[in-house]
Amino acid sequence: MRTLALGDIHGCLTALSTVLDAAGLSNDDRLITLGDYVDRGPDSRGVIDWLIERQSTVGNLVALRGNHDMMMLAARDGDGLPDWLSVGGRETLASYGEPLRMENVPAAHWKFIEAGCRDYFELDDCFFVHGNVDPQLPLDQQSPLMLHWEKCHDAQPHVSGKTMICGHTAQKSGLPLNLGHAICLDTWVYDPSGWLTCLDVASGEYWQANERGETRIGSLMKDFSA
């Protein structure tokens, strides 16, 4: 069984299906998605439909919750709707049809974001978060602000000695950031020059795709055993 980690999807369903085809995703693979399923891209609804289908029929999906997913929940509950709309929420609502209304979002989608996602995931040699961590605190003591919102530009080695694999901090080069002790897979997929990245955690090989259906492959040149 491979462990595959997938960067921020941001409503880019074409890139999602293309990169997983390129990676040869099978039912035996464990897929860890790093959050930010919605906003900015054209088909947030389609992305969440795909994730729900994988989780309910195949399993082997570990879905983390990103800050954009949390903003969508907060907007539904009456907190920060204008802010959410200004950072991609309008595109998200448009994917559910006209007129743009929260009521168009199916109950199953709210359930997935609230109950089907988690804040972090840990393996023997690495752990997965959306944003970043306080390097001196164990994962179960991290604040939501750190896990979901903190950028990883200056990420420090974690006290556990494990490698952090995260998203959230857009790598506008289109290439994953590899600090050795931390890897960021948010490669700015919603931008015309960006890519969606899928990493084989054990081998360091990765696949990328964009919304035009183009693909490419690369390697982090480092082995992380999971």
PDB file of C-alpha atoms in Angstrom:
ATOM      1  CA  MET A   1       0.000   0.000   0.000  1.00  0.00           C
ATOM      2  CA  ARG A   2       1.317   3.427  -0.959  1.00  0.00           C
ATOM      3  CA  THR A   3       0.707   6.555   1.093  1.00  0.00           C
ATOM      4  CA  LEU A   4      -0.026   9.462  -1.233  1.00  0.00           C
ATOM      5  CA  ALA A   5      -0.323  13.052  -0.003  1.00  0.00           C
ATOM      6  CA  LEU A   6      -2.230  15.600  -2.062  1.00  0.00           C
ATOM      7  CA  GLY A   7      -1.831  19.375  -1.834  1.00  0.00           C
ATOM      8  CA  ASP A   8      -4.521  22.058  -1.735  1.00  0.00           C
ATOM      9  CA  ILE A   9      -7.172  21.335  -4.416  1.00  0.00           C
ATOM     10  CA  HIS A  10      -9.176  24.602  -4.310  1.00  0.00           C
ATOM     11  CA  GLY A  11     -12.063  23.482  -6.466  1.00  0.00           C
ATOM     12  CA  CYS A  12      -9.867  22.273  -9.346  1.00  0.00           C
ATOM     13  CA  LEU A  13     -11.563  18.989 -10.228  1.00  0.00           C
ATOM     14  CA  THR A  14      -9.829  18.565 -13.591  1.00  0.00           C
ATOM     15  CA  ALA A  15      -6.414  18.809 -11.945  1.00  0.00           C
ATOM     16  CA  LEU A  16      -7.556  16.405  -9.203  1.00  0.00           C
ATOM     17  CA  SER A  17      -8.714  13.657 -11.537  1.00  0.00           C
ATOM     18  CA  THR A  18      -5.743  14.161 -13.870  1.00  0.00           C
ATOM     19  CA  VAL A  19      -3.045  13.998 -11.206  1.00  0.00           C
ATOM     20  CA  LEU A  20      -4.527  10.907  -9.565  1.00  0.00           C
ATOM     21  CA  ASP A  21      -4.742   9.187 -12.931  1.00  0.00           C
ATOM     22  CA  ALA A  22      -1.088  10.076 -13.516  1.00  0.00           C
ATOM     23  CA  ALA A  23      -0.159   8.673 -10.107  1.00  0.00           C
ATOM     24  CA  GLY A  24      -2.104   5.478 -10.825  1.00  0.00           C
ATOM     25  CA  LEU A  25      -4.245   5.785  -7.700  1.00  0.00           C
ATOM     26  CA  SER A  26      -5.640   2.392  -6.691  1.00  0.00           C
ATOM     27  CA  ASN A  27      -8.099   1.240  -4.063  1.00  0.00           C
ATOM     28  CA  ASP A  28      -5.168  -0.058  -2.018  1.00  0.00           C
ATOM     29  CA  ASP A  29      -3.477   3.354  -1.794  1.00  0.00           C
ATOM     30  CA  ARG A  30      -3.980   5.504   1.285  1.00  0.00           C
ATOM     31  CA  LEU A  31      -4.732   9.042   0.065  1.00  0.00           C
ATOM     32  CA  ILE A  32      -4.123  11.928   2.475  1.00  0.00           C
ATOM     33  CA  THR A  33      -5.621  15.228   1.327  1.00  0.00           C
ATOM     34  CA  LEU A  34      -4.238  18.316   3.042  1.00  0.00           C
ATOM     35  CA  GLY A  35      -7.342  20.510   3.036  1.00  0.00           C
ATOM     36  CA  ASP A  36      -8.663  23.563   1.165  1.00  0.00           C
ATOM     37  CA  TYR A  37     -11.052  21.653  -1.074  1.00  0.00           C
ATOM     38  CA  VAL A  38     -13.115  24.747  -1.847  1.00  0.00           C
ATOM     39  CA  ASP A  39     -12.718  28.327  -3.137  1.00  0.00           C
ATOM     40  CA  ARG A  40     -11.068  29.968  -6.141  1.00  0.00           C
ATOM     41  CA  GLY A  41     -11.277  27.050  -8.568  1.00  0.00           C
ATOM     42  CA  PRO A  42     -14.341  26.342 -10.751  1.00  0.00           C
ATOM     43  CA  ASP A  43     -15.786  23.148  -9.242  1.00  0.00           C
ATOM     44  CA  SER A  44     -15.671  22.948  -5.449  1.00  0.00           C
ATOM     45  CA  ARG A  45     -18.883  20.919  -5.524  1.00  0.00           C
ATOM     46  CA  GLY A  46     -17.327  18.339  -7.827  1.00  0.00           C
ATOM     47  CA  VAL A  47     -14.230  18.084  -5.641  1.00  0.00           C
ATOM     48  CA  ILE A  48     -16.234  17.395  -2.484  1.00  0.00           C
ATOM     49  CA  ASP A  49     -18.438  14.929  -4.361  1.00  0.00           C
ATOM     50  CA  TRP A  50     -15.277  13.051  -5.404  1.00  0.00           C
ATOM     51  CA  LEU A  51     -13.894  12.999  -1.857  1.00  0.00           C
ATOM     52  CA  ILE A  52     -17.184  11.789  -0.383  1.00  0.00           C
ATOM     53  CA  GLU A  53     -17.373   9.029  -2.991  1.00  0.00           C
ATOM     54  CA  ARG A  54     -13.809   7.893  -2.228  1.00  0.00           C
ATOM     55  CA  GLN A  55     -14.408   7.978   1.507  1.00  0.00           C
ATOM     56  CA  SER A  56     -17.717   6.128   1.423  1.00  0.00           C
ATOM     57  CA  THR A  57     -17.021   3.456  -1.206  1.00  0.00           C
ATOM     58  CA  VAL A  58     -13.263   2.814  -1.255  1.00  0.00           C
ATOM     59  CA  GLY A  59     -12.080   4.145   2.081  1.00  0.00           C
ATOM     60  CA  ASN A  60      -8.344   4.741   2.493  1.00  0.00           C
ATOM     61  CA  LEU A  61      -8.983   8.505   2.475  1.00  0.00           C
ATOM     62  CA  VAL A  62      -7.605  10.705   5.237  1.00  0.00           C
ATOM     63  CA  ALA A  63      -9.046  14.173   4.674  1.00  0.00           C
ATOM     64  CA  LEU A  64      -7.652  17.119   6.607  1.00  0.00           C
ATOM     65  CA  ARG A  65      -9.571  20.338   7.110  1.00  0.00           C
ATOM     66  CA  GLY A  66      -8.099  23.532   5.620  1.00  0.00           C
ATOM     67  CA  ASN A  67      -8.652  27.160   6.551  1.00  0.00           C
ATOM     68  CA  HIS A  68     -10.852  27.766   3.484  1.00  0.00           C
ATOM     69  CA  ASP A  69     -13.048  24.831   4.467  1.00  0.00           C
ATOM     70  CA  MET A  70     -13.338  26.325   7.948  1.00  0.00           C
ATOM     71  CA  MET A  71     -14.197  29.745   6.495  1.00  0.00           C
ATOM     72  CA  MET A  72     -17.021  28.148   4.530  1.00  0.00           C
ATOM     73  CA  LEU A  73     -18.427  26.621   7.728  1.00  0.00           C
ATOM     74  CA  ALA A  74     -18.114  29.922   9.571  1.00  0.00           C
ATOM     75  CA  ALA A  75     -19.879  31.779   6.743  1.00  0.00           C
ATOM     76  CA  ARG A  76     -22.772  29.308   6.892  1.00  0.00           C
ATOM     77  CA  ASP A  77     -23.060  30.017  10.612  1.00  0.00           C
ATOM     78  CA  GLY A  78     -23.178  33.786  10.042  1.00  0.00           C
ATOM     79  CA  ASP A  79     -19.553  34.633  10.800  1.00  0.00           C
ATOM     80  CA  GLY A  80     -17.394  36.282   8.127  1.00  0.00           C
ATOM     81  CA  LEU A  81     -19.526  35.788   5.013  1.00  0.00           C
ATOM     82  CA  PRO A  82     -18.135  38.869   3.176  1.00  0.00           C
ATOM     83  CA  ASP A  83     -14.571  37.803   3.957  1.00  0.00           C
ATOM     84  CA  TRP A  84     -15.199  34.288   2.658  1.00  0.00           C
ATOM     85  CA  LEU A  85     -16.851  35.533  -0.523  1.00  0.00           C
ATOM     86  CA  SER A  86     -13.847  37.765  -1.215  1.00  0.00           C
ATOM     87  CA  VAL A  87     -11.324  34.885  -1.074  1.00  0.00           C
ATOM     88  CA  GLY A  88     -13.108  32.400  -3.308  1.00  0.00           C
ATOM     89  CA  GLY A  89     -16.411  31.740  -1.600  1.00  0.00           C
ATOM     90  CA  ARG A  90     -18.317  33.269  -4.491  1.00  0.00           C
ATOM     91  CA  GLU A  91     -16.791  30.727  -6.882  1.00  0.00           C
ATOM     92  CA  THR A  92     -17.634  27.957  -4.429  1.00  0.00           C
ATOM     93  CA  LEU A  93     -21.293  28.947  -4.216  1.00  0.00           C
ATOM     94  CA  ALA A  94     -21.444  29.302  -8.011  1.00  0.00           C
ATOM     95  CA  SER A  95     -20.428  25.641  -8.338  1.00  0.00           C
ATOM     96  CA  TYR A  96     -23.668  24.750  -6.509  1.00  0.00           C
ATOM     97  CA  GLY A  97     -25.822  26.697  -8.983  1.00  0.00           C
ATOM     98  CA  GLU A  98     -27.764  29.944  -9.174  1.00  0.00           C
ATOM     99  CA  PRO A  99     -28.776  31.898  -7.231  1.00  0.00           C
ATOM    100  CA  LEU A 100     -25.738  31.946  -4.938  1.00  0.00           C
ATOM    101  CA  ARG A 101     -27.162  30.591  -1.689  1.00  0.00           C
ATOM    102  CA  MET A 102     -25.814  28.553   1.188  1.00  0.00           C
ATOM    103  CA  GLU A 103     -28.999  26.500   1.033  1.00  0.00           C
ATOM    104  CA  ASN A 104     -27.804  25.004  -2.264  1.00  0.00           C
ATOM    105  CA  VAL A 105     -24.970  23.162  -0.517  1.00  0.00           C
ATOM    106  CA  PRO A 106     -26.096  19.560   0.171  1.00  0.00           C
ATOM    107  CA  ALA A 107     -26.226  18.371   3.760  1.00  0.00           C
ATOM    108  CA  ALA A 108     -23.731  15.632   2.888  1.00  0.00           C
ATOM    109  CA  HIS A 109     -21.157  18.270   1.969  1.00  0.00           C
ATOM    110  CA  TRP A 110     -21.521  20.081   5.279  1.00  0.00           C
ATOM    111  CA  LYS A 111     -21.251  16.735   7.066  1.00  0.00           C
ATOM    112  CA  PHE A 112     -18.067  15.879   5.193  1.00  0.00           C
ATOM    113  CA  ILE A 113     -16.362  19.178   6.113  1.00  0.00           C
ATOM    114  CA  GLU A 114     -17.513  19.027   9.734  1.00  0.00           C
ATOM    115  CA  ALA A 115     -17.245  15.324  10.557  1.00  0.00           C
ATOM    116  CA  GLY A 116     -15.437  13.682   7.646  1.00  0.00           C
ATOM    117  CA  CYS A 117     -12.267  15.750   7.990  1.00  0.00           C
ATOM    118  CA  ARG A 118      -9.672  15.924  10.739  1.00  0.00           C
ATOM    119  CA  ASP A 119      -7.116  18.461  11.980  1.00  0.00           C
ATOM    120  CA  TYR A 120      -3.968  16.327  11.588  1.00  0.00           C
ATOM    121  CA  PHE A 121      -2.768  12.812  10.863  1.00  0.00           C
ATOM    122  CA  GLU A 122       0.345  11.058  12.156  1.00  0.00           C
ATOM    123  CA  LEU A 123       2.456   8.123  10.984  1.00  0.00           C
ATOM    124  CA  ASP A 124       5.633   6.620  12.408  1.00  0.00           C
ATOM    125  CA  ASP A 125       8.052   8.933  10.594  1.00  0.00           C
ATOM    126  CA  CYS A 126       5.936  11.882   9.459  1.00  0.00           C
ATOM    127  CA  PHE A 127       2.779  13.819  10.177  1.00  0.00           C
ATOM    128  CA  PHE A 128       0.337  15.788   8.054  1.00  0.00           C
ATOM    129  CA  VAL A 129      -1.264  19.169   8.752  1.00  0.00           C
ATOM    130  CA  HIS A 130      -2.801  21.877   6.622  1.00  0.00           C
ATOM    131  CA  GLY A 131      -0.819  24.866   7.862  1.00  0.00           C
ATOM    132  CA  ASN A 132       2.036  24.473  10.343  1.00  0.00           C
ATOM    133  CA  VAL A 133       2.826  23.439  13.924  1.00  0.00           C
ATOM    134  CA  ASP A 134       4.494  24.850  16.985  1.00  0.00           C
ATOM    135  CA  PRO A 135       7.754  22.863  16.892  1.00  0.00           C
ATOM    136  CA  GLN A 136       7.847  22.471  20.684  1.00  0.00           C
ATOM    137  CA  LEU A 137       4.324  21.070  21.176  1.00  0.00           C
ATOM    138  CA  PRO A 138       2.939  17.591  20.446  1.00  0.00           C
ATOM    139  CA  LEU A 139       0.262  17.439  17.789  1.00  0.00           C
ATOM    140  CA  ASP A 140      -2.598  16.986  20.242  1.00  0.00           C
ATOM    141  CA  GLN A 141      -1.656  20.280  21.915  1.00  0.00           C
ATOM    142  CA  GLN A 142      -1.504  22.420  18.763  1.00  0.00           C
ATOM    143  CA  SER A 143      -3.877  25.370  18.429  1.00  0.00           C
ATOM    144  CA  PRO A 144      -6.403  25.561  15.560  1.00  0.00           C
ATOM    145  CA  LEU A 145      -4.761  28.840  14.529  1.00  0.00           C
ATOM    146  CA  MET A 146      -1.421  27.096  14.065  1.00  0.00           C
ATOM    147  CA  LEU A 147      -2.777  23.961  12.382  1.00  0.00           C
ATOM    148  CA  HIS A 148      -5.027  25.740   9.895  1.00  0.00           C
ATOM    149  CA  TRP A 149      -3.723  29.267   9.378  1.00  0.00           C
ATOM    150  CA  GLU A 150      -0.005  29.543  10.120  1.00  0.00           C
ATOM    151  CA  LYS A 151       2.307  29.668   7.097  1.00  0.00           C
ATOM    152  CA  CYS A 152       5.346  27.390   6.924  1.00  0.00           C
ATOM    153  CA  HIS A 153       7.935  29.772   5.452  1.00  0.00           C
ATOM    154  CA  ASP A 154      10.210  29.384   8.473  1.00  0.00           C
ATOM    155  CA  ALA A 155       9.049  25.980   9.698  1.00  0.00           C
ATOM    156  CA  GLN A 156      11.389  24.545  12.329  1.00  0.00           C
ATOM    157  CA  PRO A 157      12.056  20.842  13.058  1.00  0.00           C
ATOM    158  CA  HIS A 158       9.352  19.355  15.238  1.00  0.00           C
ATOM    159  CA  VAL A 159      10.159  17.994  18.690  1.00  0.00           C
ATOM    160  CA  SER A 160       8.951  14.550  17.584  1.00  0.00           C
ATOM    161  CA  GLY A 161      11.727  14.337  15.005  1.00  0.00           C
ATOM    162  CA  LYS A 162       9.120  13.523  12.368  1.00  0.00           C
ATOM    163  CA  THR A 163       8.842  15.159   8.965  1.00  0.00           C
ATOM    164  CA  MET A 164       5.931  17.582   8.553  1.00  0.00           C
ATOM    165  CA  ILE A 165       3.975  17.414   5.296  1.00  0.00           C
ATOM    166  CA  CYS A 166       1.659  20.389   4.839  1.00  0.00           C
ATOM    167  CA  GLY A 167      -0.179  22.623   2.407  1.00  0.00           C
ATOM    168  CA  HIS A 168      -1.526  26.178   2.787  1.00  0.00           C
ATOM    169  CA  THR A 169       1.644  28.125   1.905  1.00  0.00           C
ATOM    170  CA  ALA A 170       1.413  28.636  -1.851  1.00  0.00           C
ATOM    171  CA  GLN A 171       4.612  27.737  -3.675  1.00  0.00           C
ATOM    172  CA  LYS A 172       4.301  30.066  -6.644  1.00  0.00           C
ATOM    173  CA  SER A 173       7.238  28.369  -8.349  1.00  0.00           C
ATOM    174  CA  GLY A 174       4.873  25.451  -8.947  1.00  0.00           C
ATOM    175  CA  LEU A 175       7.319  23.114  -7.183  1.00  0.00           C
ATOM    176  CA  PRO A 176       6.978  21.520  -3.719  1.00  0.00           C
ATOM    177  CA  LEU A 177       9.009  23.080  -0.925  1.00  0.00           C
ATOM    178  CA  ASN A 178      11.404  20.574   0.665  1.00  0.00           C
ATOM    179  CA  LEU A 179      13.172  21.711   3.842  1.00  0.00           C
ATOM    180  CA  GLY A 180      14.123  18.169   4.809  1.00  0.00           C
ATOM    181  CA  HIS A 181      12.181  18.329   8.080  1.00  0.00           C
ATOM    182  CA  ALA A 182       9.152  19.905   6.361  1.00  0.00           C
ATOM    183  CA  ILE A 183       7.551  19.529   2.926  1.00  0.00           C
ATOM    184  CA  CYS A 184       4.883  21.866   1.528  1.00  0.00           C
ATOM    185  CA  LEU A 185       2.684  20.549  -1.289  1.00  0.00           C
ATOM    186  CA  ASP A 186       0.557  23.638  -1.981  1.00  0.00           C
ATOM    187  CA  THR A 187       1.718  24.458  -5.514  1.00  0.00           C
ATOM    188  CA  TRP A 188      -0.911  27.118  -6.346  1.00  0.00           C
ATOM    189  CA  VAL A 189      -3.210  24.991  -8.499  1.00  0.00           C
ATOM    190  CA  TYR A 190      -5.895  27.646  -8.998  1.00  0.00           C
ATOM    191  CA  ASP A 191      -3.471  30.053 -10.684  1.00  0.00           C
ATOM    192  CA  PRO A 192      -3.001  29.669 -14.470  1.00  0.00           C
ATOM    193  CA  SER A 193       0.676  28.890 -13.845  1.00  0.00           C
ATOM    194  CA  GLY A 194       0.065  26.586 -10.870  1.00  0.00           C
ATOM    195  CA  TRP A 195      -0.074  22.824 -10.354  1.00  0.00           C
ATOM    196  CA  LEU A 196      -1.700  20.272  -8.067  1.00  0.00           C
ATOM    197  CA  THR A 197       0.882  17.987  -6.448  1.00  0.00           C
ATOM    198  CA  CYS A 198       0.512  14.360  -5.355  1.00  0.00           C
ATOM    199  CA  LEU A 199       3.468  12.943  -3.396  1.00  0.00           C
ATOM    200  CA  ASP A 200       4.390   9.313  -2.806  1.00  0.00           C
ATOM    201  CA  VAL A 201       5.519   9.757   0.790  1.00  0.00           C
ATOM    202  CA  ALA A 202       7.824   6.723   0.851  1.00  0.00           C
ATOM    203  CA  SER A 203       9.692   7.276  -2.422  1.00  0.00           C
ATOM    204  CA  GLY A 204       9.647  11.065  -2.708  1.00  0.00           C
ATOM    205  CA  GLU A 205       8.332  10.794  -6.277  1.00  0.00           C
ATOM    206  CA  TYR A 206       5.560  13.228  -7.131  1.00  0.00           C
ATOM    207  CA  TRP A 207       3.099  13.868  -9.915  1.00  0.00           C
ATOM    208  CA  GLN A 208       1.601  17.204 -10.893  1.00  0.00           C
ATOM    209  CA  ALA A 209      -1.355  18.287 -13.025  1.00  0.00           C
ATOM    210  CA  ASN A 210      -3.059  21.562 -13.845  1.00  0.00           C
ATOM    211  CA  GLU A 211      -6.545  22.614 -14.892  1.00  0.00           C
ATOM    212  CA  ARG A 212      -5.545  22.352 -18.553  1.00  0.00           C
ATOM    213  CA  GLY A 213      -5.016  18.622 -18.074  1.00  0.00           C
ATOM    214  CA  GLU A 214      -1.225  18.810 -18.422  1.00  0.00           C
ATOM    215  CA  THR A 215       0.985  16.587 -16.265  1.00  0.00           C
ATOM    216  CA  ARG A 216       4.596  16.318 -15.168  1.00  0.00           C
ATOM    217  CA  ILE A 217       6.576  14.263 -12.651  1.00  0.00           C
ATOM    218  CA  GLY A 218       9.450  14.930 -10.271  1.00  0.00           C
ATOM    219  CA  SER A 219      11.202  13.674  -7.153  1.00  0.00           C
ATOM    220  CA  LEU A 220      12.098  15.170  -3.790  1.00  0.00           C
ATOM    221  CA  MET A 221      15.283  13.050  -3.827  1.00  0.00           C
ATOM    222  CA  LYS A 222      14.613  11.960  -0.242  1.00  0.00           C
ATOM    223  CA  ASP A 223      13.091   8.801   1.176  1.00  0.00           C
ATOM    224  CA  PHE A 224      10.452   9.158   3.893  1.00  0.00           C
ATOM    225  CA  SER A 225       9.344   5.787   5.179  1.00  0.00           C
ATOM    226  CA  ALA A 226       5.683   5.565   6.125  1.00  0.00           C
TER     227      ALA A 226
END
